[in-house]
Amino acid sequence: MSRCVIADRIGRMGRWEPNASGRLRAAAMELYLERGYEQTTVADIAQRAGLTARTFFRYFADKREVLFAGATDLQGHLVSALERAPASAPPMAAVAAALYAAGDVLVDREYSRKRQTVITANAELQERELIKLASLSAAFAGALRGRGVPDAEASLAAETGVAVFRVGFERWINGPDERPLAEVMKESLEQLSGLTAVRLSS
Amino acid sequence: MSRCVIADRIGRMGRWEPNASGRLRAAAMELYLERGYEQTTVADIAQRAGLTARTFFRYFADKREVLFAGATDLQGHLVSALERAPASAPPMAAVAAALYAAGDVLVDREYSRKRQTVITANAELQERELIKLASLSAAFAGALRGRGVPDAEASLAAETGVAVFRVGFERWINGPDERPLAEVMKESLEQLSGLTAVRLSS
C-alpha cells in the first residue's frame, strides 16, 4: 500500500490531518480579526479550517490557548538560552542571550502583529498575556539563581529583561522595516544601558 | 449646637463614622489573612469594623477594591512627581523621582507586607495587581512623552521604571531592617545601572 493511500485512509478516519494545528491557528486568527475574539467559537474555527471541533480539542484546550500555546514554548526556549550562556557571562549578558534567542522562535512578524491586535482588543487576553510575562520573569530569575546570581540581583535582571522584551517585541512588530527580532532586542538593550547610565539625584 | 452633638447626630443617622475607611481596610486585611480572601464577605468586613455593609459600599465598590483603592492614588502621586522633575532631567532621572516619591505614600511596611501576602495567595488578585502595574507603566510612558521624550525611549524607561518599582517594593517589604522605601528604590536603580553597564555579545 502506498504512503498516499495510507494517509488518505487515516485522513478519512479523522485521526490525522496535514498541519491541523497550523490550519487551526490561521483560521482562528482570521476569525478573531474579522468578527472579534468574543464572537468566535471553537466550532467556527474548526469549520473555517475544514476540520472538526474534535480535532481542535486534540491540539488546544480552548479558543484562548490557540493564542498562548506558543508562549509556553517560547519561554522554554528563552530560559534554555539563558542557561546555556557561558558561566562567565554577567547576569544581564545571560539575559541578553535569552532575548536574542526570541528571534529563533518569533520569525513571522505578520502573525505576531495580528496576534497583538487581537490581544490588545480584549481585556481577558491582556490579563493572560501579563500573566505569561510575569511567569517569564519568574523563570528568568530562577535560571539566574541557578547560575549563582544572588537573589536580589537575579530578580532585578529578570524583571528588567522582561521589560526590554516587551518593548523590543513591540518595536519589532510596529517598526517600519522588517528586521530580525534579535537585532531589535540588542538595540533596546543598548538603549537601556544608555538610559540607566545617568546620575540619579535622590 | 456643638460640633460633637452634630457629629453624634450624623453618626446615628449612619451618614458619618470616624475613620470608617481606615477601619474597613484594617478589618478586611485581618479577615483576608485569618480566613482567606475568597472566604471573606463584605458583610463580614463591615461587621468586624463595627459598621454596616451600606457604609462599606460608600467607600469601596467591592471587597477587592479595599486592596486596590490605594494603588490608584499611588499612581497619581508617582506620575505627578515624574511630571514635576526638572525639565533638564534625563528620562531615567525623571522616572527615579517618581520611584522615590513612592516613599511618601508607602510608609506602613507592615500593611504593605500583609497586602502582598493576601495578593500572592489569590490568582485573581495577582492578575489585578499586574494590570495596575501595566497601567502604571503606560502612565509613566505618557508622562515622559509629555516631557518631549521620544516614543521608543519613553516606553523603555517606563517599563524599566516599573521593573525597578516591583523589585524595590519587594525588597522593601521583605528586607530584614526597616528602611525608607525611597532609599531602597535608589539602591535598586543604582544596581540596575551597574547590571546594564556590561558588554553584551550578540
Tab-separated table of C-alpha atoms in Angstrom:
chain	number	residue	atom	x	y	z
A	1	MET	CA	0.000	0.000	0.000
A	2	SER	CA	1.439	3.365	-0.984
A	3	ARG	CA	2.023	6.136	1.537
A	4	CYS	CA	-0.673	8.255	-0.074
A	5	VAL	CA	-3.287	5.594	0.343
A	6	ILE	CA	-2.389	5.222	3.998
A	7	ALA	CA	-2.510	8.953	4.568
A	8	ASP	CA	-5.816	9.136	2.811
A	9	ARG	CA	-7.295	6.334	4.885
A	10	ILE	CA	-6.088	7.821	8.158
A	11	GLY	CA	-7.443	11.167	6.979
A	12	ARG	CA	-10.867	9.729	6.376
A	13	MET	CA	-10.802	8.085	9.803
A	14	GLY	CA	-10.321	11.569	11.250
A	15	ARG	CA	-7.151	10.615	13.075
A	16	TRP	CA	-4.697	12.651	11.094
A	17	GLU	CA	-4.901	15.924	9.187
A	18	PRO	CA	-1.917	17.538	7.476
A	19	ASN	CA	-0.772	20.513	9.572
A	20	ALA	CA	-4.023	20.634	11.522
A	21	SER	CA	-2.555	22.792	14.267
A	22	GLY	CA	-1.235	25.390	11.803
A	23	ARG	CA	-4.523	25.464	9.916
A	24	LEU	CA	-6.476	25.923	13.146
A	25	ARG	CA	-4.168	28.679	14.238
A	26	ALA	CA	-4.509	30.545	10.937
A	27	ALA	CA	-8.282	30.093	10.887
A	28	ALA	CA	-8.615	31.333	14.473
A	29	MET	CA	-6.558	34.426	13.746
A	30	GLU	CA	-8.639	35.225	10.663
A	31	LEU	CA	-11.868	34.952	12.613
A	32	TYR	CA	-10.611	36.864	15.657
A	33	LEU	CA	-9.682	39.748	13.385
A	34	GLU	CA	-12.848	39.544	11.258
A	35	ARG	CA	-15.511	39.239	13.920
A	36	GLY	CA	-13.686	39.600	17.215
A	37	TYR	CA	-12.379	37.064	19.734
A	38	GLU	CA	-15.525	37.026	21.857
A	39	GLN	CA	-17.777	36.405	18.883
A	40	THR	CA	-15.754	33.431	17.627
A	41	THR	CA	-16.485	29.866	18.760
A	42	VAL	CA	-14.380	26.736	18.549
A	43	ALA	CA	-16.929	25.373	16.057
A	44	ASP	CA	-16.369	28.437	13.836
A	45	ILE	CA	-12.604	27.944	13.931
A	46	ALA	CA	-12.794	24.252	13.108
A	47	GLN	CA	-15.221	24.904	10.245
A	48	ARG	CA	-13.041	27.639	8.752
A	49	ALA	CA	-10.053	25.288	8.919
A	50	GLY	CA	-12.078	22.492	7.321
A	51	LEU	CA	-11.703	20.356	10.417
A	52	THR	CA	-13.909	19.168	13.270
A	53	ALA	CA	-14.214	20.592	16.794
A	54	ARG	CA	-12.976	17.202	17.958
A	55	THR	CA	-9.748	17.782	16.030
A	56	PHE	CA	-9.496	21.280	17.515
A	57	PHE	CA	-9.548	19.884	21.030
A	58	ARG	CA	-6.811	17.437	20.156
A	59	TYR	CA	-4.482	20.444	19.818
A	60	PHE	CA	-5.869	23.202	22.030
A	61	ALA	CA	-7.718	23.253	25.344
A	62	ASP	CA	-9.885	26.191	24.287
A	63	LYS	CA	-10.005	29.130	21.888
A	64	ARG	CA	-7.747	31.189	24.146
A	65	GLU	CA	-4.975	28.619	24.037
A	66	VAL	CA	-4.709	28.979	20.257
A	67	LEU	CA	-3.116	32.338	21.043
A	68	PHE	CA	-0.997	31.266	24.005
A	69	ALA	CA	0.246	27.759	23.271
A	70	GLY	CA	3.291	29.287	21.573
A	71	ALA	CA	4.128	31.425	24.599
A	72	THR	CA	4.955	28.359	26.674
A	73	ASP	CA	7.336	27.037	24.019
A	74	LEU	CA	8.891	30.491	23.734
A	75	GLN	CA	9.548	30.650	27.473
A	76	GLY	CA	11.244	27.256	27.407
A	77	HIS	CA	13.464	28.315	24.527
A	78	LEU	CA	14.449	31.607	26.168
A	79	VAL	CA	15.210	30.079	29.548
A	80	SER	CA	17.290	27.368	27.943
A	81	ALA	CA	19.332	30.035	26.098
A	82	LEU	CA	19.877	31.845	29.404
A	83	GLU	CA	21.080	28.615	30.999
A	84	ARG	CA	23.439	27.863	28.127
A	85	ALA	CA	25.164	31.280	28.316
A	86	PRO	CA	28.858	30.949	29.294
A	87	ALA	CA	29.336	30.600	33.057
A	88	SER	CA	31.483	33.729	32.953
A	89	ALA	CA	28.685	35.868	31.461
A	90	PRO	CA	27.385	38.536	33.848
A	91	PRO	CA	23.636	38.392	34.665
A	92	MET	CA	22.482	40.908	32.037
A	93	ALA	CA	24.612	39.250	29.341
A	94	ALA	CA	22.898	35.931	30.110
A	95	VAL	CA	19.503	37.664	29.960
A	96	ALA	CA	20.554	39.258	26.672
A	97	ALA	CA	21.340	35.806	25.252
A	98	ALA	CA	17.779	34.779	26.145
A	99	LEU	CA	16.301	37.848	24.459
A	100	TYR	CA	18.301	37.279	21.276
A	101	ALA	CA	17.055	33.673	21.230
A	102	ALA	CA	13.494	35.006	20.936
A	103	GLY	CA	14.430	35.723	17.341
A	104	ASP	CA	14.709	31.963	16.639
A	105	VAL	CA	11.070	31.420	17.587
A	106	LEU	CA	9.404	34.699	16.632
A	107	VAL	CA	10.091	34.917	12.931
A	108	ASP	CA	6.641	35.599	11.459
A	109	ARG	CA	6.198	39.296	12.131
A	110	GLU	CA	2.825	39.426	10.392
A	111	TYR	CA	1.429	36.690	12.642
A	112	SER	CA	2.856	38.333	15.764
A	113	ARG	CA	1.351	41.643	14.772
A	114	LYS	CA	-2.080	40.120	14.199
A	115	ARG	CA	-1.895	38.286	17.491
A	116	GLN	CA	-1.063	41.536	19.263
A	117	THR	CA	-4.046	43.268	17.651
A	118	VAL	CA	-6.365	40.542	18.910
A	119	ILE	CA	-4.904	40.630	22.423
A	120	THR	CA	-4.992	44.409	22.712
A	121	ALA	CA	-8.710	44.385	21.867
A	122	ASN	CA	-9.668	42.083	24.745
A	123	ALA	CA	-9.162	42.615	28.484
A	124	GLU	CA	-9.155	38.908	29.345
A	125	LEU	CA	-6.444	38.222	26.766
A	126	GLN	CA	-4.394	41.153	28.006
A	127	GLU	CA	-4.517	39.705	31.527
A	128	ARG	CA	-3.421	36.344	30.219
A	129	GLU	CA	-0.508	37.991	28.401
A	130	LEU	CA	0.545	39.822	31.580
A	131	ILE	CA	0.498	36.540	33.481
A	132	LYS	CA	2.645	34.883	30.824
A	133	LEU	CA	5.156	37.733	31.072
A	134	ALA	CA	5.216	37.518	34.877
A	135	SER	CA	5.861	33.815	34.513
A	136	LEU	CA	8.712	34.545	32.091
A	137	SER	CA	10.233	36.926	34.639
A	138	ALA	CA	9.997	34.307	37.388
A	139	ALA	CA	11.609	31.726	35.082
A	140	PHE	CA	14.469	34.114	34.218
A	141	ALA	CA	15.061	34.833	37.914
A	142	GLY	CA	15.091	31.126	38.703
A	143	ALA	CA	17.579	30.398	35.910
A	144	LEU	CA	19.827	33.254	37.082
A	145	ARG	CA	19.782	31.962	40.647
A	146	GLY	CA	20.704	28.588	39.208
A	147	ARG	CA	23.802	30.280	37.767
A	148	GLY	CA	24.727	31.515	41.234
A	149	VAL	CA	23.415	35.078	40.857
A	150	PRO	CA	22.274	36.410	44.260
A	151	ASP	CA	18.526	36.667	44.775
A	152	ALA	CA	18.148	40.443	44.659
A	153	GLU	CA	20.235	40.863	41.543
A	154	ALA	CA	18.516	37.905	39.856
A	155	SER	CA	15.066	39.440	40.322
A	156	LEU	CA	16.182	42.820	39.081
A	157	ALA	CA	17.926	41.439	35.991
A	158	ALA	CA	14.906	39.207	35.258
A	159	GLU	CA	12.323	41.987	35.591
A	160	THR	CA	14.456	44.300	33.522
A	161	GLY	CA	14.940	41.621	30.899
A	162	VAL	CA	11.181	41.182	30.558
A	163	ALA	CA	10.754	44.972	30.352
A	164	VAL	CA	13.209	45.014	27.452
A	165	PHE	CA	11.491	42.001	25.895
A	166	ARG	CA	8.117	43.787	25.933
A	167	VAL	CA	9.485	46.984	24.472
A	168	GLY	CA	11.681	45.209	21.910
A	169	PHE	CA	8.814	42.980	20.805
A	170	GLU	CA	6.540	45.969	20.317
A	171	ARG	CA	9.216	47.796	18.326
A	172	TRP	CA	9.755	44.748	16.182
A	173	ILE	CA	6.085	44.315	15.230
A	174	ASN	CA	5.421	48.037	14.775
A	175	GLY	CA	8.688	49.053	13.167
A	176	PRO	CA	8.572	50.449	9.632
A	177	ASP	CA	11.006	47.878	8.274
A	178	GLU	CA	11.388	44.122	8.583
A	179	ARG	CA	14.360	43.423	10.857
A	180	PRO	CA	15.309	40.290	12.784
A	181	LEU	CA	13.927	40.420	16.333
A	182	ALA	CA	17.375	39.719	17.824
A	183	GLU	CA	18.698	42.908	16.251
A	184	VAL	CA	15.859	44.962	17.738
A	185	MET	CA	16.432	43.351	21.147
A	186	LYS	CA	20.098	44.256	21.030
A	187	GLU	CA	19.301	47.833	20.125
A	188	SER	CA	16.806	48.058	23.018
A	189	LEU	CA	19.330	46.647	25.486
A	190	GLU	CA	21.936	49.135	24.353
A	191	GLN	CA	19.460	51.958	24.689
A	192	LEU	CA	18.623	50.800	28.206
A	193	SER	CA	22.278	50.809	29.099
A	194	GLY	CA	22.472	54.427	27.929
A	195	LEU	CA	19.303	55.415	29.798
A	196	THR	CA	20.474	53.990	33.117
A	197	ALA	CA	23.978	55.434	32.881
A	198	VAL	CA	22.701	58.828	34.102
A	199	ARG	CA	23.375	60.281	37.507
A	200	LEU	CA	20.224	59.968	39.614
A	201	SER	CA	19.626	62.627	42.229
A	202	SER	CA	17.966	61.422	45.431
B	1	MET	CA	-25.182	73.191	68.663
B	2	SER	CA	-21.680	71.912	69.438
B	3	ARG	CA	-19.592	70.064	66.882
B	4	CYS	CA	-19.749	66.907	68.967
B	5	VAL	CA	-23.507	66.936	69.021
B	6	ILE	CA	-23.594	67.391	65.264
B	7	ALA	CA	-21.051	64.614	64.740
B	8	ASP	CA	-23.022	62.375	67.069
B	9	ARG	CA	-26.274	63.055	65.252
B	10	ILE	CA	-24.799	62.449	61.854
B	11	GLY	CA	-23.217	59.313	63.259
B	12	ARG	CA	-26.536	57.993	64.488
B	13	MET	CA	-28.093	58.766	61.135
B	14	GLY	CA	-25.486	56.460	59.648
B	15	ARG	CA	-24.038	59.177	57.456
B	16	TRP	CA	-20.698	59.582	59.142
B	17	GLU	CA	-18.361	57.277	61.024
B	18	PRO	CA	-14.979	58.356	62.347
B	19	ASN	CA	-12.291	56.925	60.022
B	20	ALA	CA	-14.692	54.425	58.508
B	21	SER	CA	-12.466	53.776	55.513
B	22	GLY	CA	-9.405	53.034	57.663
B	23	ARG	CA	-11.408	50.754	59.934
B	24	LEU	CA	-12.833	48.857	56.973
B	25	ARG	CA	-9.402	48.464	55.461
B	26	ALA	CA	-7.917	47.131	58.695
B	27	ALA	CA	-10.860	44.780	59.259
B	28	ALA	CA	-10.636	43.472	55.693
B	29	MET	CA	-6.929	42.785	55.998
B	30	GLU	CA	-7.424	40.923	59.283
B	31	LEU	CA	-10.105	38.724	57.762
B	32	TYR	CA	-8.237	38.097	54.492
B	33	LEU	CA	-5.272	36.849	56.500
B	34	GLU	CA	-7.352	34.874	59.011
B	35	ARG	CA	-9.734	33.043	56.726
B	36	GLY	CA	-8.626	33.905	53.207
B	37	TYR	CA	-9.819	36.453	50.666
B	38	GLU	CA	-12.306	34.146	48.975
B	39	GLN	CA	-13.937	33.157	52.242
B	40	THR	CA	-14.493	36.750	53.367
B	41	THR	CA	-17.681	38.680	52.503
B	42	VAL	CA	-18.396	42.397	52.586
B	43	ALA	CA	-20.836	41.698	55.451
B	44	ASP	CA	-18.002	40.061	57.427
B	45	ILE	CA	-15.747	43.054	56.889
B	46	ALA	CA	-18.393	45.578	57.903
B	47	GLN	CA	-19.264	43.576	60.998
B	48	ARG	CA	-15.639	43.274	62.077
B	49	ALA	CA	-15.240	47.037	61.649
B	50	GLY	CA	-18.441	47.661	63.624
B	51	LEU	CA	-20.081	49.238	60.580
B	52	THR	CA	-22.818	48.337	58.114
B	53	ALA	CA	-22.446	46.924	54.608
B	54	ARG	CA	-24.138	50.125	53.445
B	55	THR	CA	-21.253	52.116	54.900
B	56	PHE	CA	-18.764	49.754	53.248
B	57	PHE	CA	-20.221	50.482	49.825
B	58	ARG	CA	-19.943	54.201	50.440
B	59	TYR	CA	-16.154	53.745	50.366
B	60	PHE	CA	-15.441	50.696	48.225
B	61	ALA	CA	-17.100	49.163	45.164
B	62	ASP	CA	-16.378	45.621	46.374
B	63	LYS	CA	-14.074	43.611	48.606
B	64	ARG	CA	-11.326	43.618	46.011
B	65	GLU	CA	-11.203	47.401	45.878
B	66	VAL	CA	-10.306	47.553	49.575
B	67	LEU	CA	-6.912	46.274	48.445
B	68	PHE	CA	-6.568	48.369	45.287
B	69	ALA	CA	-8.110	51.761	46.036
B	70	GLY	CA	-4.703	52.917	47.279
B	71	ALA	CA	-2.969	51.845	44.065
B	72	THR	CA	-4.840	54.465	42.050
B	73	ASP	CA	-3.784	57.228	44.452
B	74	LEU	CA	-0.232	55.915	44.350
B	75	GLN	CA	-0.133	56.066	40.562
B	76	GLY	CA	-1.354	59.662	40.579
B	77	HIS	CA	1.292	60.641	43.095
B	78	LEU	CA	4.109	58.942	41.184
B	79	VAL	CA	3.140	60.373	37.821
B	80	SER	CA	2.860	63.840	39.290
B	81	ALA	CA	6.386	63.525	40.725
B	82	LEU	CA	7.640	62.454	37.291
B	83	GLU	CA	5.978	65.486	35.712
B	84	ARG	CA	7.446	67.841	38.303
B	85	ALA	CA	11.032	66.669	37.725
B	86	PRO	CA	13.233	69.452	36.314
B	87	ALA	CA	12.842	69.858	32.557
B	88	SER	CA	16.567	69.182	32.207
B	89	ALA	CA	16.338	65.784	33.924
B	90	PRO	CA	17.022	62.858	31.566
B	91	PRO	CA	14.227	60.246	31.265
B	92	MET	CA	15.556	57.803	33.874
B	93	ALA	CA	16.178	60.614	36.355
B	94	ALA	CA	12.541	61.688	35.995
B	95	VAL	CA	11.445	58.079	36.473
B	96	ALA	CA	13.731	57.883	39.519
B	97	ALA	CA	11.988	60.931	41.002
B	98	ALA	CA	8.677	59.086	40.625
B	99	LEU	CA	10.054	55.963	42.316
B	100	TYR	CA	11.424	57.953	45.241
B	101	ALA	CA	8.012	59.616	45.643
B	102	ALA	CA	6.519	56.169	46.319
B	103	GLY	CA	8.135	56.531	49.733
B	104	ASP	CA	5.738	59.396	50.573
B	105	VAL	CA	2.724	57.145	50.109
B	106	LEU	CA	4.007	53.714	51.108
B	107	VAL	CA	5.100	54.239	54.679
B	108	ASP	CA	3.370	51.410	56.524
B	109	ARG	CA	5.589	48.468	55.725
B	110	GLU	CA	3.582	46.071	57.862
B	111	TYR	CA	0.383	46.898	55.967
B	112	SER	CA	2.144	46.568	52.612
B	113	ARG	CA	3.580	43.230	53.626
B	114	LYS	CA	0.188	41.895	54.700
B	115	ARG	CA	-1.398	43.150	51.498
B	116	GLN	CA	1.257	41.341	49.478
B	117	THR	CA	0.623	38.105	51.376
B	118	VAL	CA	-3.083	38.319	50.561
B	119	ILE	CA	-2.440	39.087	46.899
B	120	THR	CA	0.147	36.346	46.439
B	121	ALA	CA	-2.346	33.794	47.747
B	122	ASN	CA	-5.013	34.566	45.126
B	123	ALA	CA	-4.742	34.342	41.332
B	124	GLU	CA	-7.477	36.905	40.660
B	125	LEU	CA	-5.760	39.452	42.909
B	126	GLN	CA	-2.411	38.766	41.269
B	127	GLU	CA	-3.961	39.492	37.881
B	128	ARG	CA	-5.426	42.718	39.176
B	129	GLU	CA	-2.011	43.723	40.535
B	130	LEU	CA	-0.377	43.008	37.161
B	131	ILE	CA	-2.977	45.185	35.446
B	132	LYS	CA	-2.323	48.015	37.894
B	133	LEU	CA	1.399	47.786	37.186
B	134	ALA	CA	0.809	47.761	33.425
B	135	SER	CA	-1.319	50.855	33.897
B	136	LEU	CA	1.485	52.494	35.890
B	137	SER	CA	3.898	51.767	33.052
B	138	ALA	CA	1.525	53.292	30.491
B	139	ALA	CA	1.109	56.375	32.706
B	140	PHE	CA	4.894	56.754	33.077
B	141	ALA	CA	5.344	56.477	29.306
B	142	GLY	CA	2.630	59.072	28.719
B	143	ALA	CA	4.193	61.493	31.203
B	144	LEU	CA	7.617	61.018	29.607
B	145	ARG	CA	6.227	61.696	26.143
B	146	GLY	CA	4.652	64.821	27.653
B	147	ARG	CA	8.183	65.895	28.587
B	148	GLY	CA	9.255	65.508	24.974
B	149	VAL	CA	10.932	62.108	25.321
B	150	PRO	CA	10.655	60.181	22.024
B	151	ASP	CA	8.182	57.306	21.982
B	152	ALA	CA	10.606	54.394	21.940
B	153	GLU	CA	12.756	55.746	24.744
B	154	ALA	CA	9.683	56.686	26.796
B	155	SER	CA	8.305	53.120	26.678
B	156	LEU	CA	11.644	51.609	27.586
B	157	ALA	CA	12.261	53.986	30.508
B	158	ALA	CA	8.687	53.447	31.730
B	159	GLU	CA	8.824	49.645	31.574
B	160	THR	CA	12.208	49.634	33.238
B	161	GLY	CA	10.956	52.004	35.929
B	162	VAL	CA	8.094	49.660	36.750
B	163	ALA	CA	10.507	46.710	36.810
B	164	VAL	CA	12.609	48.579	39.383
B	165	PHE	CA	9.480	49.545	41.307
B	166	ARG	CA	8.411	45.901	41.594
B	167	VAL	CA	11.805	44.705	42.703
B	168	GLY	CA	12.376	47.657	45.052
B	169	PHE	CA	8.960	47.246	46.637
B	170	GLU	CA	9.567	43.552	47.237
B	171	ARG	CA	12.957	44.270	48.771
B	172	TRP	CA	11.440	46.923	50.978
B	173	ILE	CA	8.729	44.675	52.417
B	174	ASN	CA	10.951	41.623	52.763
B	175	GLY	CA	14.141	43.316	53.903
B	176	PRO	CA	15.496	42.421	57.351
B	177	ASP	CA	15.530	46.024	58.507
B	178	GLU	CA	13.077	48.917	58.340
B	179	ARG	CA	14.350	51.390	55.753
B	180	PRO	CA	12.560	54.168	53.884
B	181	LEU	CA	11.253	52.919	50.545
B	182	ALA	CA	12.958	55.782	48.668
B	183	GLU	CA	16.343	54.547	49.889
B	184	VAL	CA	15.632	51.006	48.669
B	185	MET	CA	14.469	52.360	45.302
B	186	LYS	CA	17.672	54.342	44.915
B	187	GLU	CA	19.761	51.310	45.720
B	188	SER	CA	17.832	49.227	43.164
B	189	LEU	CA	18.266	51.865	40.462
B	190	GLU	CA	21.983	52.034	41.129
B	191	GLN	CA	22.213	48.277	40.962
B	192	LEU	CA	20.380	48.313	37.636
B	193	SER	CA	22.799	50.834	36.289
B	194	GLY	CA	25.657	48.500	37.248
B	195	LEU	CA	23.907	45.471	35.733
B	196	THR	CA	23.297	47.138	32.383
B	197	ALA	CA	26.776	48.601	32.091
B	198	VAL	CA	28.139	45.253	30.862
B	199	ARG	CA	29.207	44.490	27.336
B	200	LEU	CA	26.511	42.422	25.633
B	201	SER	CA	27.622	39.980	22.984
B	202	SER	CA	25.184	39.476	20.137
